[in-house]
Amino acid sequence: MSTATVSGVWTSEELMKGKAGVPLSPPPAPSKSSKKSARKLAASGKVDPMDWGTPGHLTEEEVATFMKFRDEVEKRGGEFKSTVYSFGDMEGEAFCLTRWLRARKFKYDEVIAMIEEATEVRSSAREQDFYPDPVQALGCEPSVFMAQYPQLYHGHAKNGCPVFISKPGVLNVDGMECITTLD
């Protein structure tokens, strides 16, 4: 799913019923088991528990909380907004905001308190230079480091979690010793 597909402003109607061109959830996987699976619930017209609180599956009450939260994030801006969008533009506004709202079951005051706390933690880490310049921290360009020790985040799993790929077996030890120290 591209950034252009998920980004943009979602309307109340789209938050409840879905946005054209944006898959709401993966199709149900075929199962040999006769037991009811969560994905089969979607085929029967019931809401899949894995889709609760995601764009396209919100109730009117959740949409109202979403809109209020989106306005608050835009109004506060700065570090507060930076904390909310800390994963970058990849996931898009609607998915980003609902991720925070799901964490506190769409309880607005609890979400705001959680973000204020996270903003405070992030700011204290910044004061101590916890997020240094990558070239200064690695001692080389990040692309050179990644060529010696391949690892990356690539897309999302079926349940929406980021996929992290690491290849420790491909680690170039000699190359790593050339660009870094073992201390």
mmCIF file of N, CA and C in Angstrom, residues 154-163:
data_model
loop_
_atom_site.group_PDB
_atom_site.id
_atom_site.type_symbol
_atom_site.label_atom_id
_atom_site.label_comp_id
_atom_site.label_asym_id
_atom_site.label_seq_id
_atom_site.Cartn_x
_atom_site.Cartn_y
_atom_site.Cartn_z
ATOM 1 N N HIS A 154 9.957 -3.024 6.323
ATOM 2 C CA HIS A 154 9.378 -3.094 4.985
ATOM 3 C C HIS A 154 7.890 -3.389 5.076
ATOM 4 N N GLY A 155 7.082 -2.368 4.960
ATOM 5 C CA GLY A 155 5.643 -2.548 4.905
ATOM 6 C C GLY A 155 5.024 -3.004 6.222
ATOM 7 N N HIS A 156 3.872 -3.658 6.092
ATOM 8 C CA HIS A 156 3.111 -4.087 7.251
ATOM 9 C C HIS A 156 2.613 -5.519 7.067
ATOM 10 N N ALA A 157 2.507 -6.242 8.165
ATOM 11 C CA ALA A 157 1.960 -7.597 8.152
ATOM 12 C C ALA A 157 0.442 -7.520 7.980
ATOM 13 N N LYS A 158 -0.205 -8.667 7.843
ATOM 14 C CA LYS A 158 -1.656 -8.699 7.661
ATOM 15 C C LYS A 158 -2.399 -8.052 8.815
ATOM 16 N N ASN A 159 -1.822 -8.099 10.016
ATOM 17 C CA ASN A 159 -2.499 -7.512 11.171
ATOM 18 C C ASN A 159 -2.116 -6.050 11.374
ATOM 19 N N GLY A 160 -1.336 -5.472 10.453
ATOM 20 C CA GLY A 160 -1.010 -4.054 10.528
ATOM 21 C C GLY A 160 0.306 -3.736 11.213
ATOM 22 N N CYS A 161 0.983 -4.725 11.780
ATOM 23 C CA CYS A 161 2.255 -4.484 12.453
ATOM 24 C C CYS A 161 3.364 -4.256 11.431
ATOM 25 N N PRO A 162 4.320 -3.362 11.735
ATOM 26 C CA PRO A 162 5.445 -3.171 10.820
ATOM 27 C C PRO A 162 6.277 -4.445 10.713
ATOM 28 N N VAL A 163 6.795 -4.717 9.518
ATOM 29 C CA VAL A 163 7.616 -5.895 9.286
ATOM 30 C C VAL A 163 9.084 -5.475 9.337
#
